[in-house]
Tab-separated table of C-alpha atoms in Angstrom:
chain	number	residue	atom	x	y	z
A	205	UNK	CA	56.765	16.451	133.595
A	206	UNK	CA	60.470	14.914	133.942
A	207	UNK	CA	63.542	17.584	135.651
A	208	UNK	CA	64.807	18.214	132.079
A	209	UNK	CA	61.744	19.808	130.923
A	210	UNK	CA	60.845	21.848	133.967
A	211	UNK	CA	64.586	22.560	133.877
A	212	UNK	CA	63.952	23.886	129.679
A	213	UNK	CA	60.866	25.882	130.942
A	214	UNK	CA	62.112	27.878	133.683
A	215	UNK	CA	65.050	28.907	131.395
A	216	UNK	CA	62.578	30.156	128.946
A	217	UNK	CA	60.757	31.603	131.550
A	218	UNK	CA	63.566	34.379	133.076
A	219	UNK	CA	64.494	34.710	129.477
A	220	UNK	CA	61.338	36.535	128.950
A	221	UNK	CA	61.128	37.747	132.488
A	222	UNK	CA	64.996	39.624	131.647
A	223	UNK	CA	64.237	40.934	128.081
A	224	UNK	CA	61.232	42.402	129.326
A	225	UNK	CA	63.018	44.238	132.142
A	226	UNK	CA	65.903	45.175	129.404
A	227	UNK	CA	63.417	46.891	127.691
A	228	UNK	CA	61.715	48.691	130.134
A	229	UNK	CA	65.157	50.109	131.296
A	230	UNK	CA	65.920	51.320	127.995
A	231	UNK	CA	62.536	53.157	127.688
A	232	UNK	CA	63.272	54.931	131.303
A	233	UNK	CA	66.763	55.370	131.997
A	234	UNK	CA	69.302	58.070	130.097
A	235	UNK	CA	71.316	57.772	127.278
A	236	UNK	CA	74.270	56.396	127.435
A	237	UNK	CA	75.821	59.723	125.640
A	238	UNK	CA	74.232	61.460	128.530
A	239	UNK	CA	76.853	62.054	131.259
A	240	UNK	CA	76.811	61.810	134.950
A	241	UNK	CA	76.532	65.080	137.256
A	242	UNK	CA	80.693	64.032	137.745
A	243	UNK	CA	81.188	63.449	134.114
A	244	UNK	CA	78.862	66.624	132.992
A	245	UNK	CA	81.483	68.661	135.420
A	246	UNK	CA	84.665	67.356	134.370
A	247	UNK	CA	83.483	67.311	130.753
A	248	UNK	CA	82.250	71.202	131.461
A	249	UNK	CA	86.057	71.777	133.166
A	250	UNK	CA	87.856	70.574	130.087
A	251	UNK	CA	85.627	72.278	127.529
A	252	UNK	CA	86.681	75.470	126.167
A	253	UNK	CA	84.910	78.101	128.026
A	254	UNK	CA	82.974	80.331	125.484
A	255	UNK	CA	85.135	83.727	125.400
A	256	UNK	CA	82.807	87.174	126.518
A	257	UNK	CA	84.912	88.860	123.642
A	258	UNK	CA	83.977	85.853	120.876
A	259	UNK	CA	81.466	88.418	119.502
A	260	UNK	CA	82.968	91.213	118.213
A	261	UNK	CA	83.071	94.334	119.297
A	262	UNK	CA	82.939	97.728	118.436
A	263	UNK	CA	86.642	98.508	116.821
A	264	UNK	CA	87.889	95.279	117.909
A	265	UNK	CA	89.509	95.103	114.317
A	266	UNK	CA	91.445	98.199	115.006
A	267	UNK	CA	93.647	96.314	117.560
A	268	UNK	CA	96.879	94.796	116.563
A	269	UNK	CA	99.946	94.145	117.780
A	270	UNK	CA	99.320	91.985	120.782
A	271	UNK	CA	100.928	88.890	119.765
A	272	UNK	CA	104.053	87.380	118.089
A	273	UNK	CA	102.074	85.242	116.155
A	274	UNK	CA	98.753	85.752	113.979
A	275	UNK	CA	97.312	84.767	110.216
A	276	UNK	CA	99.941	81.915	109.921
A	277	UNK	CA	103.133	84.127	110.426
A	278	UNK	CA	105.403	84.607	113.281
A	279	UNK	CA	107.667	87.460	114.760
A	280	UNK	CA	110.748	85.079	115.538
A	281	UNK	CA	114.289	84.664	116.127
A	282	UNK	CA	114.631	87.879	118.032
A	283	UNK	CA	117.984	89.141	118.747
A	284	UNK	CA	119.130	92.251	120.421
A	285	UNK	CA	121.596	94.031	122.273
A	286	UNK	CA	121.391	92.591	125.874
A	287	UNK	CA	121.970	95.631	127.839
A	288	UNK	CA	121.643	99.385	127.419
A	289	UNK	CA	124.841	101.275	126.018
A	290	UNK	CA	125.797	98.134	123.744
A	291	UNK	CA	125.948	98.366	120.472
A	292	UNK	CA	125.322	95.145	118.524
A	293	UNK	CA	122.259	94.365	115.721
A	294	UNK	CA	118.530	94.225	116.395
A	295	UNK	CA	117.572	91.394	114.023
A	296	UNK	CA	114.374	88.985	113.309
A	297	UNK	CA	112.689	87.180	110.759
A	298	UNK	CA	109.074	86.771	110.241
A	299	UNK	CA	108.552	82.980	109.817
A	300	UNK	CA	105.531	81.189	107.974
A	301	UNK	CA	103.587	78.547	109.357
A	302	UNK	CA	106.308	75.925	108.291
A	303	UNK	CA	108.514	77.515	110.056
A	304	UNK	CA	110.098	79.495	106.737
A	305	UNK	CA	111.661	82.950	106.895
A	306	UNK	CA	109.582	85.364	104.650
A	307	UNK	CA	111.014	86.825	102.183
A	308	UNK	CA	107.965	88.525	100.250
A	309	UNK	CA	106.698	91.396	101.469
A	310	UNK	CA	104.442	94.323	99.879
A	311	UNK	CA	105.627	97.917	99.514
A	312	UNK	CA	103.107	99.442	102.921
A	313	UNK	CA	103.292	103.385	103.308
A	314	UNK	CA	106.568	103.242	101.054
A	315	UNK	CA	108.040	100.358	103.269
A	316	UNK	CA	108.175	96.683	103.002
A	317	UNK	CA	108.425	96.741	106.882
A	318	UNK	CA	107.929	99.309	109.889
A	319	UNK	CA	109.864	98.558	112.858
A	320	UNK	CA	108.178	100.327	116.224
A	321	UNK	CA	110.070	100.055	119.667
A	322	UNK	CA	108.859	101.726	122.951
A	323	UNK	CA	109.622	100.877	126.251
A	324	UNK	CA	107.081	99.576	128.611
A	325	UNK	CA	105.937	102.691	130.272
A	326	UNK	CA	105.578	104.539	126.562
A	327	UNK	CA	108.759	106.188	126.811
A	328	UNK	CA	112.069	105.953	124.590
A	329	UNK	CA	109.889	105.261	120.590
A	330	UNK	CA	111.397	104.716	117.584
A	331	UNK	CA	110.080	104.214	114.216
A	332	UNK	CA	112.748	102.482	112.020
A	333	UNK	CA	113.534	100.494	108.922
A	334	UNK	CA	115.868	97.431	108.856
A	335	UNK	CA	116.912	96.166	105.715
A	336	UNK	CA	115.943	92.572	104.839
A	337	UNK	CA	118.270	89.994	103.431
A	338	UNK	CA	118.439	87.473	100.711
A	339	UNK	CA	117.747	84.958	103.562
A	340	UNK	CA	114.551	86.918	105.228
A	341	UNK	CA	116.230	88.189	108.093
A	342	UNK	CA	115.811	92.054	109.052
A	343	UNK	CA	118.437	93.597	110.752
A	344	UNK	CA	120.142	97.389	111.684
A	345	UNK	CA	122.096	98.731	114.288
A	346	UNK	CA	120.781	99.187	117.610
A	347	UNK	CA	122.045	100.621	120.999
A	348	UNK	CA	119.596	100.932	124.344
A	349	UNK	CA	119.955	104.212	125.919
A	350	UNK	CA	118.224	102.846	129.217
A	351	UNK	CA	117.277	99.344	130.706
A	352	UNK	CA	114.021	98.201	130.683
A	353	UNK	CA	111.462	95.962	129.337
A	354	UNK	CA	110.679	97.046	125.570
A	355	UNK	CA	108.071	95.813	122.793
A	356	UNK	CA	109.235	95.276	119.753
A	357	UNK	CA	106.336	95.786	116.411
A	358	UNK	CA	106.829	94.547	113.161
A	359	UNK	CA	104.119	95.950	110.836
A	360	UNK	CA	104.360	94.770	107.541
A	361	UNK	CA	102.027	93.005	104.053
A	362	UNK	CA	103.046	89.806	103.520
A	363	UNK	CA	102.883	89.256	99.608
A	364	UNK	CA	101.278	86.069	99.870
A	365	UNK	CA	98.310	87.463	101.758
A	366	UNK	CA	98.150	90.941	100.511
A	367	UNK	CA	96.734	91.244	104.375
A	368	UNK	CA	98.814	93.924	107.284
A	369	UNK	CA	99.844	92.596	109.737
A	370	UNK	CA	101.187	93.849	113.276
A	371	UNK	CA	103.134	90.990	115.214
A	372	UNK	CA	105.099	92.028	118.202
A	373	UNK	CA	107.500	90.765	120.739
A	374	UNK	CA	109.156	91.059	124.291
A	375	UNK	CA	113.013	92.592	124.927
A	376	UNK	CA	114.359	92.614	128.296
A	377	UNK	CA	117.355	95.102	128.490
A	378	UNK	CA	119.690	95.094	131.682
A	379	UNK	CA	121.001	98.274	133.245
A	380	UNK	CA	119.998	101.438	134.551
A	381	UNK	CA	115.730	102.106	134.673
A	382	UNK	CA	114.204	104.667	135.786
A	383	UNK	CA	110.586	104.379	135.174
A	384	UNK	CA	108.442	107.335	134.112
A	385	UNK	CA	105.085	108.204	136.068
A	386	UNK	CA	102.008	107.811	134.434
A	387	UNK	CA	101.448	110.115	131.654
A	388	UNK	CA	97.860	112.586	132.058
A	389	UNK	CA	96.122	113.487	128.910
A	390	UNK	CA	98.158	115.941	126.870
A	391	UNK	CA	97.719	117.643	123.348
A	392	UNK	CA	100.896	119.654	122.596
A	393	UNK	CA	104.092	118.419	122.277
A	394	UNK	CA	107.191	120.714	121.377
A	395	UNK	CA	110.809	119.188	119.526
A	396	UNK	CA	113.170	120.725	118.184
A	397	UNK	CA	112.142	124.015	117.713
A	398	UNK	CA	108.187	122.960	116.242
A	399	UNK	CA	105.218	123.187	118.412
A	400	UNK	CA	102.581	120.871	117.786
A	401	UNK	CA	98.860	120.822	118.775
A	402	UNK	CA	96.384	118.078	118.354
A	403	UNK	CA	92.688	118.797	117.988
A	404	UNK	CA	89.529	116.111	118.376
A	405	UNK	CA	88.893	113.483	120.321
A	406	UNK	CA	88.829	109.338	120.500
A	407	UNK	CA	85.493	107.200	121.331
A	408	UNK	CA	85.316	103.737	122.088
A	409	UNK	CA	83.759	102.460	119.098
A	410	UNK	CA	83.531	104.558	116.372
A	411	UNK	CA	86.068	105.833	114.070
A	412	UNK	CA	87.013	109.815	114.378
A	413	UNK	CA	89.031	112.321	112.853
A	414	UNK	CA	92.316	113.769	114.864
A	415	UNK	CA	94.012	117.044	113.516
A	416	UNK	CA	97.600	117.989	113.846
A	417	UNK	CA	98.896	121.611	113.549
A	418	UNK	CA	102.616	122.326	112.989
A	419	UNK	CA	104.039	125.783	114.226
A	420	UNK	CA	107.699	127.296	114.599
A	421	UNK	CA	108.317	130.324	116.267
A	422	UNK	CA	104.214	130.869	116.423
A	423	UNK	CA	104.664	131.003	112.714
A	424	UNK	CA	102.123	127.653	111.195
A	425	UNK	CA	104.499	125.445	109.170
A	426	UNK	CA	103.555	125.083	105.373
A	427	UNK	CA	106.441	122.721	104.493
A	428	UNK	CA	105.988	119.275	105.684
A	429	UNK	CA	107.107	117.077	102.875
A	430	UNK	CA	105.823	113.565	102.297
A	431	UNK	CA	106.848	110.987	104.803
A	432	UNK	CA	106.193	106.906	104.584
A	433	UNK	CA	103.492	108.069	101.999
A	434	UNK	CA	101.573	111.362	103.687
A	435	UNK	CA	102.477	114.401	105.447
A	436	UNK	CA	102.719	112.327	108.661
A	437	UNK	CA	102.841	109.352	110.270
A	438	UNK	CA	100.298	108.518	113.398
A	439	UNK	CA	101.215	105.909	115.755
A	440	UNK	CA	98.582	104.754	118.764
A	441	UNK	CA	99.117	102.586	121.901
A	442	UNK	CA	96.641	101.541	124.478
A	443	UNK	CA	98.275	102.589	127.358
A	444	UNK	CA	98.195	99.105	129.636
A	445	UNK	CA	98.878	96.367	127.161
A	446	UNK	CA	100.476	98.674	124.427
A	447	UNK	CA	97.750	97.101	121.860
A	448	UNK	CA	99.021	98.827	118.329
A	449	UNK	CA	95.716	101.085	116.548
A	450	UNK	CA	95.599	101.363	113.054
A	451	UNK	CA	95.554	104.712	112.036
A	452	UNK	CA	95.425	105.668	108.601
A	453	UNK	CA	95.943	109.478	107.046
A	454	UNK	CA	93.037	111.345	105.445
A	455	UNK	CA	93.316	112.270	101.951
A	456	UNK	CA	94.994	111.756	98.878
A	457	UNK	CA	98.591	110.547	98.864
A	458	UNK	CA	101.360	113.315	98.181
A	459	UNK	CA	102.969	113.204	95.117
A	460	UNK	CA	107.145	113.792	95.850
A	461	UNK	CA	108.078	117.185	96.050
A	462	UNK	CA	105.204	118.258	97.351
A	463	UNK	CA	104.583	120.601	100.474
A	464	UNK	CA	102.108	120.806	102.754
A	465	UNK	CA	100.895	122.415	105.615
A	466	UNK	CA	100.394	123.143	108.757
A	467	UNK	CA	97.690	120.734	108.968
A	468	UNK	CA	97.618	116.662	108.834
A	469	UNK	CA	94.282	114.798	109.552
A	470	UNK	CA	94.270	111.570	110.453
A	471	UNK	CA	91.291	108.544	111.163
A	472	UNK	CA	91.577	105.709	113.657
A	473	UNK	CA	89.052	104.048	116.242
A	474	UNK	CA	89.722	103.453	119.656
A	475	UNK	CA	88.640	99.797	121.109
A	476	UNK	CA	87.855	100.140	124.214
A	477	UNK	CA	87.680	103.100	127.000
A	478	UNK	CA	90.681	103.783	128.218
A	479	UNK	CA	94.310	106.104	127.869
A	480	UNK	CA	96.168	105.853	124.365
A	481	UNK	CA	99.738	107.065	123.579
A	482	UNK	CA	99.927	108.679	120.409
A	483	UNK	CA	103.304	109.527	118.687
A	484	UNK	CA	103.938	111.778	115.325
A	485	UNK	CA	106.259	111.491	113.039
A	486	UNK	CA	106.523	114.162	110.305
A	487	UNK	CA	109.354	115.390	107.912
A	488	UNK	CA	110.409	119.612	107.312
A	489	UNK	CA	113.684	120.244	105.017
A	490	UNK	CA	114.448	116.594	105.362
A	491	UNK	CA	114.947	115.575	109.097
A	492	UNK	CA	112.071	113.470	110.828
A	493	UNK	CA	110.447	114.759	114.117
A	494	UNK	CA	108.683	112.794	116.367
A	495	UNK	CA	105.625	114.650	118.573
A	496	UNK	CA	104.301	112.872	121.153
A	497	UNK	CA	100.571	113.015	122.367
A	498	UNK	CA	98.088	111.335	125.223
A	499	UNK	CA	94.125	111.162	124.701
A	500	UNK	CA	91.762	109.534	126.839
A	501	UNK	CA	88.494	108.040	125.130
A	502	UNK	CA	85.825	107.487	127.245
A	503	UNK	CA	82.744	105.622	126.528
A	504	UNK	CA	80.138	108.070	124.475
A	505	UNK	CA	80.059	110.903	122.936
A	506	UNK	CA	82.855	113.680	123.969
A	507	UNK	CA	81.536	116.927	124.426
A	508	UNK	CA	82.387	119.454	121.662
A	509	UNK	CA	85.769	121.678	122.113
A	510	UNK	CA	84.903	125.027	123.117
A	511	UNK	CA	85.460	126.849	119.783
A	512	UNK	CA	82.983	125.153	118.264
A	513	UNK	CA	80.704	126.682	115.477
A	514	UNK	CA	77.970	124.154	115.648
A	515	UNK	CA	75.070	125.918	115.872
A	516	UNK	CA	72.375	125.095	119.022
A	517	UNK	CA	69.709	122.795	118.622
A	518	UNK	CA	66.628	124.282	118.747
A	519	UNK	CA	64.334	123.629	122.230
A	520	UNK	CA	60.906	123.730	120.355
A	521	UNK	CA	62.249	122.294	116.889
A	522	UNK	CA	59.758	119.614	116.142
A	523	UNK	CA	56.856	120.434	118.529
């Protein structure tokens, strides 16, 4: 045999001799889509990491009014007096996902928007109105009686949806602060002249019923006239992150002119264990009080107020 051809048959020989070890590799080794134990880790690190809340939980829906932006729409273009004892406007717009002012809104509890303010530590609320203009900015008149840090919620329907929305945002007012200690559970509340008592309780979980009673001069208070649609309007805060409940009145909606009185029942669900800020609005011979309240809900079932008329459960029933 001459050089060429022994040269031509090795060739052919570690051709075979490669393709079969090609194929022996790709029987044995990992896929290429397979990562490396230092690819698997970074990959792992820039993943997403799967949220413990992603599941939802019991009265998660009842929490609103922890960020400035949600469904498409944003709380924006915030100004406000920069220090307490100035008097200037409070104005915003709520902005679409192009970056639109909103100028649509659906009539809510006989508003197109509800403006809530309370300082950080729950003190200093106000429940407001601003007037909208032809442009889609809200605005009023505004002066800070302290310094402080204060949220700002905008509750409101935007037509296009037909969904509520809660979207809030972040004021930081120079001058004097005093902060106020922490609050301890408390269910009457006194102003200007009315004494006001709140019955039931709040469970993590599960929606229940809260009762107001209206007194003056011990006397119970049969005139509350309608007010944003009911006999009262319930406001609740998670004390911590100020996350804004929905609470909605029980009943049927008062028709105008009529009274009612001394009692207003409300419904709302607390998310999570934990101390909640409640504040009460309601309207006698035209002016607008404002009670304010502190429940705690822990986790299962309160125990049952001491007047109640429940009767026992039976020890033997069912044996």
């Amino acid at each position: 045999m001459n050089v060429p051809t022994k040269l031509g048959v090795f060739a052919a020989a570690l051709l075979i001799v490669f393709a079969a070890a090609y194929a022996i590799a790709a029987g044995v080794a990992p896929d290429r889509a397979s990562t490396s134990p230092a690819e698997s880790a970074h990959a792992d690190h820039n993943a997403a990491p799967q949220s413990r809340t992603s599941a939802s939980s019991p009265g998660a829906d009842q929490v609103r009014g922890v960020s400035m932006a949600a469904a498409g729409f944003i709380l924006g273009n915030v100004v406000a007096p920069h220090a307490s004892g100035v008097q200037a406007p409070l104005s915003f717009e709520i902005l679409d996902a192009a970056g639109t002012a909103v100028t649509d809104f659906a009539t809510e509890h006989d508003k197109q928007l509800h403006l809530i303010v309370v300082r950080a530590d729950g003190t200093h609320f106000r429940h407001v109105h601003p007037t909208l203009s032809p442009e889609g900015r809200w605005t009023l008149p505004w002066q800070w009686a302290t310094g402080g840090s204060y949220r700002i919620y905008a509750d409101f329907v935007p037509a296009a949806t037909g969904q509520p929305l809660t979207l809030t945002s972040t004021v930081e007012v120079s001058g004097d602060y005093q902060p106020a200690p922490p609050t301890a559970e408390s269910r009457q509340s006194s102003v200007d002249g009315f004494d006001i008592e709140l019955a039931g309780h709040l469970r993590a979980g599960a929606e229940c019923e809260l009762t107001v009673t209206v007194r003056r001069a011990g006397q119970p208070v049969t005139t509350l006239q309608p007010y944003l649609g009911a006999f009262g309007h319930l406001v609740a805060l998670r004390q911590g992150d100020l996350a804004y409940l929905h609470v909605h009145p029980e009943g049927v909606a008062p028709t105008a002119g009529q009274l009612a009185g001394p009692q207003v029942r409300f419904a709302t669900t607390a998310p999570t264990p934990g101390r909640y800020l409640l504040y009460l609005d309601f309207q006698v011979d035209g002016a607008v009080q404002t009670a304010t309240f502190v429940l705690d809900a822990p986790t299962g079932t309160p125990a049952p107020t001491p007047d109640s008329t429940a009767p026992s459960a039976d020890p033997h029933a069912g044996h």
